[in-house]
XYZ file of N, CA and C in Angstrom:
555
model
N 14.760 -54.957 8.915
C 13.999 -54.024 9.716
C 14.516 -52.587 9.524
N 15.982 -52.479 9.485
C 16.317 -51.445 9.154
C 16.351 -51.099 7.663
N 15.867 -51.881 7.042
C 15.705 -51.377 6.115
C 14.474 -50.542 5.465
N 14.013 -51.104 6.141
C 11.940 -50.705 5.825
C 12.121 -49.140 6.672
N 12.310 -48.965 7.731
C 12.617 -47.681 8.647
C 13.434 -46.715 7.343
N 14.006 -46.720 7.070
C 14.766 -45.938 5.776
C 14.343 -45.599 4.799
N 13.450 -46.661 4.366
C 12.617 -46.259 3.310
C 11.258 -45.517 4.096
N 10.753 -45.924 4.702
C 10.053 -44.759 5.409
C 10.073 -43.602 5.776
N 11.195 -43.543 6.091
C 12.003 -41.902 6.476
C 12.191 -41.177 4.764
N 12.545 -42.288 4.075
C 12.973 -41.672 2.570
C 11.409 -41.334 1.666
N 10.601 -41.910 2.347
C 8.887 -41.308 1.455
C 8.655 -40.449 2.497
N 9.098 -40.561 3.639
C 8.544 -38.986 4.423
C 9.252 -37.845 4.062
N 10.634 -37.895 3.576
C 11.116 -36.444 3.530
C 10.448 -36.298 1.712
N 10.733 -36.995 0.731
C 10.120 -37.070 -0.217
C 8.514 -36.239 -0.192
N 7.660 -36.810 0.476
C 6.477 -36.316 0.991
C 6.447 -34.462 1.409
N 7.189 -34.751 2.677
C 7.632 -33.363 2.894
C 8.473 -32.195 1.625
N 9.063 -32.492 1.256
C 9.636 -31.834 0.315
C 8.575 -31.236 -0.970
N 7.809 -32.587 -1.298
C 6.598 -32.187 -2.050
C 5.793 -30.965 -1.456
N 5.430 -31.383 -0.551
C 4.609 -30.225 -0.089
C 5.121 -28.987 -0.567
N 6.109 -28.518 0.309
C 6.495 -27.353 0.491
C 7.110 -26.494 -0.305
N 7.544 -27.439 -1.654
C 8.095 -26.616 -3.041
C 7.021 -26.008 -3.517
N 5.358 -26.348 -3.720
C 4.759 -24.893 -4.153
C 4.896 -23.541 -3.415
N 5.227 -23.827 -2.456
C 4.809 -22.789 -1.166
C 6.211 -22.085 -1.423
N 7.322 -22.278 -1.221
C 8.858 -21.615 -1.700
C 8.615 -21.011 -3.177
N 8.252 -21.901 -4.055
C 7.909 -21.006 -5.233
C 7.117 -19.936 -5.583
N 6.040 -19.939 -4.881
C 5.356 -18.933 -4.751
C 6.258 -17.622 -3.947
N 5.957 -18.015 -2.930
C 7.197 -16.727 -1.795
C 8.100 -16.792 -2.842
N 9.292 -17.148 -3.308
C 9.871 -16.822 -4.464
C 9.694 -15.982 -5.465
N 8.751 -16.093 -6.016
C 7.853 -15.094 -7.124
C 7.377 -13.989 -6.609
N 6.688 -13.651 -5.416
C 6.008 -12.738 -5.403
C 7.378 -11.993 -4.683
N 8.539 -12.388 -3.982
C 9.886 -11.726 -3.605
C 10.867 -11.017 -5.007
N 10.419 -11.491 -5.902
C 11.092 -11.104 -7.141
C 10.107 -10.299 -7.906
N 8.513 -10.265 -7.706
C 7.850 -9.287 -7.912
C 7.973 -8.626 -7.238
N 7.927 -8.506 -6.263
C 8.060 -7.262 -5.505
C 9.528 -6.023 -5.265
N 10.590 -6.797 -6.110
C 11.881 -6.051 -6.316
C 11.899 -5.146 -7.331
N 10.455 -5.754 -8.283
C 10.597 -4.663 -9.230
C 9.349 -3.722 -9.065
N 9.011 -3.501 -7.776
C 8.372 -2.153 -7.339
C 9.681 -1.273 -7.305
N 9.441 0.152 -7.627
C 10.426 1.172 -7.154
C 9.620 1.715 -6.294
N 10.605 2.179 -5.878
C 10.660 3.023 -4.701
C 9.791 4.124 -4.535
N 9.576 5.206 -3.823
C 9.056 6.578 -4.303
C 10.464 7.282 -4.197
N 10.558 8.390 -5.170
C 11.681 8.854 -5.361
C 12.088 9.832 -4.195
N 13.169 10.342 -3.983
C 13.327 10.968 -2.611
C 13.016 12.155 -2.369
N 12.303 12.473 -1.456
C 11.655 14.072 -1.141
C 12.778 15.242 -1.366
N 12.679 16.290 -2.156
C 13.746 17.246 -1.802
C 14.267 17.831 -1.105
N 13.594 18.007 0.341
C 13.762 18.384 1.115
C 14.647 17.876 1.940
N 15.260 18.328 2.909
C 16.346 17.668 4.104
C 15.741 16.768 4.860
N 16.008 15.363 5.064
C 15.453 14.311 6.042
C 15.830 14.619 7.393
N 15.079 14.588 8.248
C 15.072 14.477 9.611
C 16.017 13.771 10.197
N 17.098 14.036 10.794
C 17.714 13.266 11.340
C 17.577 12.812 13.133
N 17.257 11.848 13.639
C 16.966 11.203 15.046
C 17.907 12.154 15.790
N 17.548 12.899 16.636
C 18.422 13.400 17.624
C 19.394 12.616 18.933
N 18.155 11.437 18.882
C 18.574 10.548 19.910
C 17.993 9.172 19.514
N 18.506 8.342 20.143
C 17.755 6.851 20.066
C 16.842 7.122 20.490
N 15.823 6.578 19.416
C 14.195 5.833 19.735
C 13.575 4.838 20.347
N 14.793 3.850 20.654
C 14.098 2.524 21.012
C 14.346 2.401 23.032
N 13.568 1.873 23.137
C 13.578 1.333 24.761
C 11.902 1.865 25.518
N 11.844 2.214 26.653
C 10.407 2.477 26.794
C 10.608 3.900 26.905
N 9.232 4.647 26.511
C 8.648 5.447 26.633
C 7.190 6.132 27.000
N 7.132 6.957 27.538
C 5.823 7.696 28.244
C 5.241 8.279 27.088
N 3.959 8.352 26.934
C 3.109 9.145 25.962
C 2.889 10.421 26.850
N 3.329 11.673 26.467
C 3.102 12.602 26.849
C 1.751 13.187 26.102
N 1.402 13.041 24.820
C 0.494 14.233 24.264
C -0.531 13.651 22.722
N -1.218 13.482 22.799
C -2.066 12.578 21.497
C -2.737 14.027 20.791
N -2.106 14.045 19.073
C -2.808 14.299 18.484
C -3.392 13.898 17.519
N -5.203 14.217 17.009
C -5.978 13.675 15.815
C -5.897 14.577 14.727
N -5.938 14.079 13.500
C -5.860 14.875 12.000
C -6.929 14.101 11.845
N -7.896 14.088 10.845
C -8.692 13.286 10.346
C -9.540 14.032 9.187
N -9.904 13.471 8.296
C -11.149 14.035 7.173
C -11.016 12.979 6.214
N -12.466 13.613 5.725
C -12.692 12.848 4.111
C -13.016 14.063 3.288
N -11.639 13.996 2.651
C -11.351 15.485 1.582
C -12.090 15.262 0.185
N -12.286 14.228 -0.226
C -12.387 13.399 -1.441
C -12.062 15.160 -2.495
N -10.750 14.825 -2.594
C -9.798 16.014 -3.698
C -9.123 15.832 -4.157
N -9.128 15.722 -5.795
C -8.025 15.692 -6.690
C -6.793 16.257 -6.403
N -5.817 15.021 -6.353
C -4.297 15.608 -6.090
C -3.565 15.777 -7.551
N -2.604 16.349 -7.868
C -1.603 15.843 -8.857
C -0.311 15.048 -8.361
N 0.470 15.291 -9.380
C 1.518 14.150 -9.218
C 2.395 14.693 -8.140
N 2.850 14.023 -8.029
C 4.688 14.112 -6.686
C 3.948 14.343 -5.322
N 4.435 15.029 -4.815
C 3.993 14.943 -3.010
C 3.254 15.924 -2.766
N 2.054 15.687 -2.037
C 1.324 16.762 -1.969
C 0.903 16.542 -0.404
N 0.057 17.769 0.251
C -0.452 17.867 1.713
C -1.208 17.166 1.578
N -1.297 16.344 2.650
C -2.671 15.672 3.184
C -3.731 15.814 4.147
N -2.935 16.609 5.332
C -3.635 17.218 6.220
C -2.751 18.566 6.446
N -3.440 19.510 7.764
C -2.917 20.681 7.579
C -1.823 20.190 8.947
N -1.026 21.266 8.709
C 0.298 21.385 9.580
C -0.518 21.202 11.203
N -0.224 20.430 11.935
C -0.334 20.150 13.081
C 0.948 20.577 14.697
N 0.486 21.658 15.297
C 1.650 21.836 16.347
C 1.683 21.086 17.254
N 2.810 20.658 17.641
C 3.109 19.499 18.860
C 4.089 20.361 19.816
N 3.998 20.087 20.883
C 5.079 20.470 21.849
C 5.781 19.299 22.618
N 6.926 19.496 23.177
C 7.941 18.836 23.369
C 8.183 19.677 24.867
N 8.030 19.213 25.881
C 8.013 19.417 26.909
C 9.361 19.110 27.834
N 10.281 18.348 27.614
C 11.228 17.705 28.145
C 12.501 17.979 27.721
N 13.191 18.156 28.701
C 15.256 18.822 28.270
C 15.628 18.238 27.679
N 15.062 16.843 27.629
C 16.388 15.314 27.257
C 15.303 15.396 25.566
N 14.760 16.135 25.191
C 14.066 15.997 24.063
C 12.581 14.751 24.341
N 12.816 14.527 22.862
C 10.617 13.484 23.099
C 10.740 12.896 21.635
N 10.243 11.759 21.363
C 9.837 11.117 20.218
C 8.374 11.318 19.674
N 8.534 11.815 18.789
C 7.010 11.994 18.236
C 7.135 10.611 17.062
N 5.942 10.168 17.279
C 5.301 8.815 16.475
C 4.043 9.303 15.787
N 4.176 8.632 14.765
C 2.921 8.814 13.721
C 2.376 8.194 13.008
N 1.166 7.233 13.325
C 0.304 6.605 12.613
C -0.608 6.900 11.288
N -0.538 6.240 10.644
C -1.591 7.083 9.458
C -2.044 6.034 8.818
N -3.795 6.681 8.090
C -4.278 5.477 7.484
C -4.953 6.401 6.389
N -4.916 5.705 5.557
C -5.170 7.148 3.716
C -6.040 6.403 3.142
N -6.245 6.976 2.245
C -7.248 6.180 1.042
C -7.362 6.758 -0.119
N -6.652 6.417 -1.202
C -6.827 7.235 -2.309
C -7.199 6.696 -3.863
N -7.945 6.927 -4.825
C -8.114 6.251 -5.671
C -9.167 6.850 -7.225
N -9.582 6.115 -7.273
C -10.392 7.015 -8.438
C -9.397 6.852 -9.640
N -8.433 6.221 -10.165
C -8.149 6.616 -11.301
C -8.271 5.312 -12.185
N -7.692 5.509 -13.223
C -7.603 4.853 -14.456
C -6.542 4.792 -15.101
N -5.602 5.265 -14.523
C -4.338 4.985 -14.947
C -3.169 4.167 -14.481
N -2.675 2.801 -15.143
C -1.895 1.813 -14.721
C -0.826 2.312 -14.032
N 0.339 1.499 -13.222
C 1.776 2.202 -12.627
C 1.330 3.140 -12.186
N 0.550 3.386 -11.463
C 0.485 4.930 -10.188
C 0.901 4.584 -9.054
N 1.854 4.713 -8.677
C 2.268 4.122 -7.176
C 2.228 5.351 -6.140
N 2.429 4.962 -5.289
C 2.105 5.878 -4.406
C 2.097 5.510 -2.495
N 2.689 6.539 -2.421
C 3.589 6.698 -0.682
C 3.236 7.543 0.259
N 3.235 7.066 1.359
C 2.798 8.179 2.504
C 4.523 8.467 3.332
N 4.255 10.356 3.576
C 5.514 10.518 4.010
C 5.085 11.558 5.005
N 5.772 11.597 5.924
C 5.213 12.569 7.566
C 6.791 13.861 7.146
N 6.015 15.185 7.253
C 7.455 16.270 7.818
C 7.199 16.704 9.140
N 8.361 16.694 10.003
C 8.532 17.198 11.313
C 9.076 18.718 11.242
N 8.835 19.673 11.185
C 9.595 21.223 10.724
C 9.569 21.028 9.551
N 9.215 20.770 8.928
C 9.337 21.161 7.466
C 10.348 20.171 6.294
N 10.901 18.944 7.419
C 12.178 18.172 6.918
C 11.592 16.854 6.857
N 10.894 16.158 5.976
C 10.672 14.618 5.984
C 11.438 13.697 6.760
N 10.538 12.785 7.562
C 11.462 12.038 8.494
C 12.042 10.856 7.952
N 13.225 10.817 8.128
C 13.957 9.187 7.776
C 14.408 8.471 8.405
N 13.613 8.299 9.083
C 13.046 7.035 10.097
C 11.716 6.187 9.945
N 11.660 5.311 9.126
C 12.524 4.545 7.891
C 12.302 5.730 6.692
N 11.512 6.590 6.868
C 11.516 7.482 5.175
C 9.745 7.259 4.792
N 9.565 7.703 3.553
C 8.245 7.794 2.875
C 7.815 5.996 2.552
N 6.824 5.141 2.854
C 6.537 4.236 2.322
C 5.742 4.294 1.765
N 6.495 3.327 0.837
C 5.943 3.085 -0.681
C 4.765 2.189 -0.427
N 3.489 2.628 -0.913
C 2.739 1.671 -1.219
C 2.075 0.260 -1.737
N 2.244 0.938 -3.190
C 2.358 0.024 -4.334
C 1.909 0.960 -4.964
N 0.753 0.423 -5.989
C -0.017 1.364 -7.117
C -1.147 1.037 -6.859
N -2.007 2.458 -7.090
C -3.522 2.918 -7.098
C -3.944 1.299 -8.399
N -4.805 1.120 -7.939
C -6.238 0.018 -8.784
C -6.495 1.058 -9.816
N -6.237 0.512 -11.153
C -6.465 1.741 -12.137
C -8.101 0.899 -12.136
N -8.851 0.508 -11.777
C -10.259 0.474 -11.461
C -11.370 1.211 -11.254
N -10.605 2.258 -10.990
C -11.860 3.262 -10.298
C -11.995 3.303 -9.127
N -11.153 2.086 -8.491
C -11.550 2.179 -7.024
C -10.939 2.707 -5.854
N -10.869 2.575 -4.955
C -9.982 3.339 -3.601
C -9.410 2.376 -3.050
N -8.088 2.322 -2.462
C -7.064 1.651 -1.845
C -6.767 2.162 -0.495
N -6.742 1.394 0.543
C -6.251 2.265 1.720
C -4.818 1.802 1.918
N -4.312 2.739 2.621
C -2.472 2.136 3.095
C -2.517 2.533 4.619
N -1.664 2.586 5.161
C -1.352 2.536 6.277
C 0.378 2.328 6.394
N 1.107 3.702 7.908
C 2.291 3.502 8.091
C 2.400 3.483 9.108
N 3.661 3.783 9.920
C 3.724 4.177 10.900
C 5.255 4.613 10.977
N 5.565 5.895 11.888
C 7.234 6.815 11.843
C 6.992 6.934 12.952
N 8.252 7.346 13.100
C 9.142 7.894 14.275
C 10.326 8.697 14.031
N 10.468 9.811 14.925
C 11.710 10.465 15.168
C 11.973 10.898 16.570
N 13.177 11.302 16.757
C 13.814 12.535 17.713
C 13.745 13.650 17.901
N 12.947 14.305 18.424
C 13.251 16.410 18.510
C 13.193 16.456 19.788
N 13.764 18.038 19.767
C 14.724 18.708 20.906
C 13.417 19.051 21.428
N 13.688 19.727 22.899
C 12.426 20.512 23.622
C 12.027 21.430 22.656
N 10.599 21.898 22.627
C 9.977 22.916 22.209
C 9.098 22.573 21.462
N 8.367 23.501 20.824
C 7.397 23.677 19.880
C 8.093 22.958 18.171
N 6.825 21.819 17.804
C 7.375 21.482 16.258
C 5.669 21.308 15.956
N 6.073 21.310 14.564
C 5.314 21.217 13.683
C 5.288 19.633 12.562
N 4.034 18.661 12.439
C 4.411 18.208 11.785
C 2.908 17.888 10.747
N 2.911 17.245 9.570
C 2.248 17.285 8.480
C 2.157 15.768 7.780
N 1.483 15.363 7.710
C 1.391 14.250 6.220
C 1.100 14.503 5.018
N 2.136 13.925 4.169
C 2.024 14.218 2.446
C 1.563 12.780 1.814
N 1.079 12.626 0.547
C 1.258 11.565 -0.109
C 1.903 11.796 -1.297
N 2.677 10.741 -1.859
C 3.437 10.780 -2.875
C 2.054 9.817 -4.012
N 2.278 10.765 -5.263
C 1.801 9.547 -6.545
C 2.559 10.199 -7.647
N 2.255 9.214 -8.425
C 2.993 9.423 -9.864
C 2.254 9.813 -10.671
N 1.057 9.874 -10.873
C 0.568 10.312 -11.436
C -1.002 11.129 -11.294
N -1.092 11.511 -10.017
C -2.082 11.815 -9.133
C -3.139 11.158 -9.057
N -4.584 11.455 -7.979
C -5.198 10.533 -7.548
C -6.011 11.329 -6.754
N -7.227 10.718 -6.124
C -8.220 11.227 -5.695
C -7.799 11.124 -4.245
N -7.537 11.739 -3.261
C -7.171 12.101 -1.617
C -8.777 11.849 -1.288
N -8.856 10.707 0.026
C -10.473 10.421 0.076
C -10.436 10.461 1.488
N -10.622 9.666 2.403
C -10.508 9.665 3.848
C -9.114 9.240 4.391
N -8.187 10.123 5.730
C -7.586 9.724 6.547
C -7.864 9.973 7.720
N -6.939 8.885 8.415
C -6.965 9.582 9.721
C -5.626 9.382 10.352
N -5.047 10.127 11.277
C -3.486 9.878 11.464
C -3.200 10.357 12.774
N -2.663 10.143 13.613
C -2.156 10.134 15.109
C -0.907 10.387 15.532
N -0.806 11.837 15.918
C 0.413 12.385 16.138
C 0.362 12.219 17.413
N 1.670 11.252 18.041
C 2.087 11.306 19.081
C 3.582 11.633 20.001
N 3.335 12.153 20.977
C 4.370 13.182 21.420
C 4.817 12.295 22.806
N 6.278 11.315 22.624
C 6.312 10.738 24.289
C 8.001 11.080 24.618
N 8.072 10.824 26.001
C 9.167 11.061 26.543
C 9.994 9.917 26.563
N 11.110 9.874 26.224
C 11.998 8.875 26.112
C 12.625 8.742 27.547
């Protein structure tokens, strides 16, 4: 009796094991494809550094909209995406501004175009986590949308902040829309 129970258990994990080795191999592969994406290379500019911790709750003090469909040839490396946007910061203990964004860029024909969305707060790219990398434009002809989302720290007062996109080899800038938000920590 105990023997039959054993062998049962021994075609069920057998069974199980079957299954699930395509599924590891796959996640496998596409984890080792995806290592050989690079990066976007690093903005020249000075990264933003968090003034304060970001995490725990916070109040939305102030919503702002950017939005268009520019459909405009960019070139390569980082370029504006929308125009400089002013935010204010109302609070002693400082405010987290958050920033949503959703892009769309495309039109080309050229393979390896990768390409990143990156937010500046004053003029200093934030690195919180930094510019994300996309992947690469559909050398198709067609349009790709991405989507991020940042965060930082600034002091009371008046800032300024902007979205860029990074490509390698430029690309057609088509519709965004992006959500600058201003809350109290």
């Amino acid at each position: 009796m105990a023997k039959t129970h054993v062998r049962k258990l021994a075609v069920l994990v057998l069974c199980l094991a079957a299954s699930i080795a395509p599924f590891a191999a796959y996640h496998s592969g596409r984890a080792q494809s995806q290592e050989a994406v690079k990066a976007a290379p690093q903005p020249t500019t000075e990264a933003v550094t968090p003034a304060a911790v970001t995490g725990g709750a916070h109040a939305l003090s102030a919503t702002y909209f950017s939005w268009g469909n520019i459909q405009r040839e960019v070139s390569s490396g980082y370029q504006a995406l929308d125009a400089p946007t002013k935010v204010s910061c109302q609070f002693a203990s400082g405010c987290t501004i958050g920033v949503e964004q959703q892009v769309q860029v495309g039109l080309v024909k050229t393979s390896n175009n990768g390409w990143a969305i990156c937010t500046q707060v004053d003029g200093n790219y934030i690195d919180t986590p930094g510019c994300a990398w996309q992947g690469y434009i559909p050398p198709d002809g067609f349009y790709i949308v991405g989507s991020f989302s940042q965060q930082t720290s600034v002091a009371f007062g008046n800032h300024t902040v902007q979205t860029f996109i990074y490509t390698t080899y430029g690309a057609q800038e088509d519709t965004y829309n992006i959500i600058y938000r201003v809350y109290q920590p």
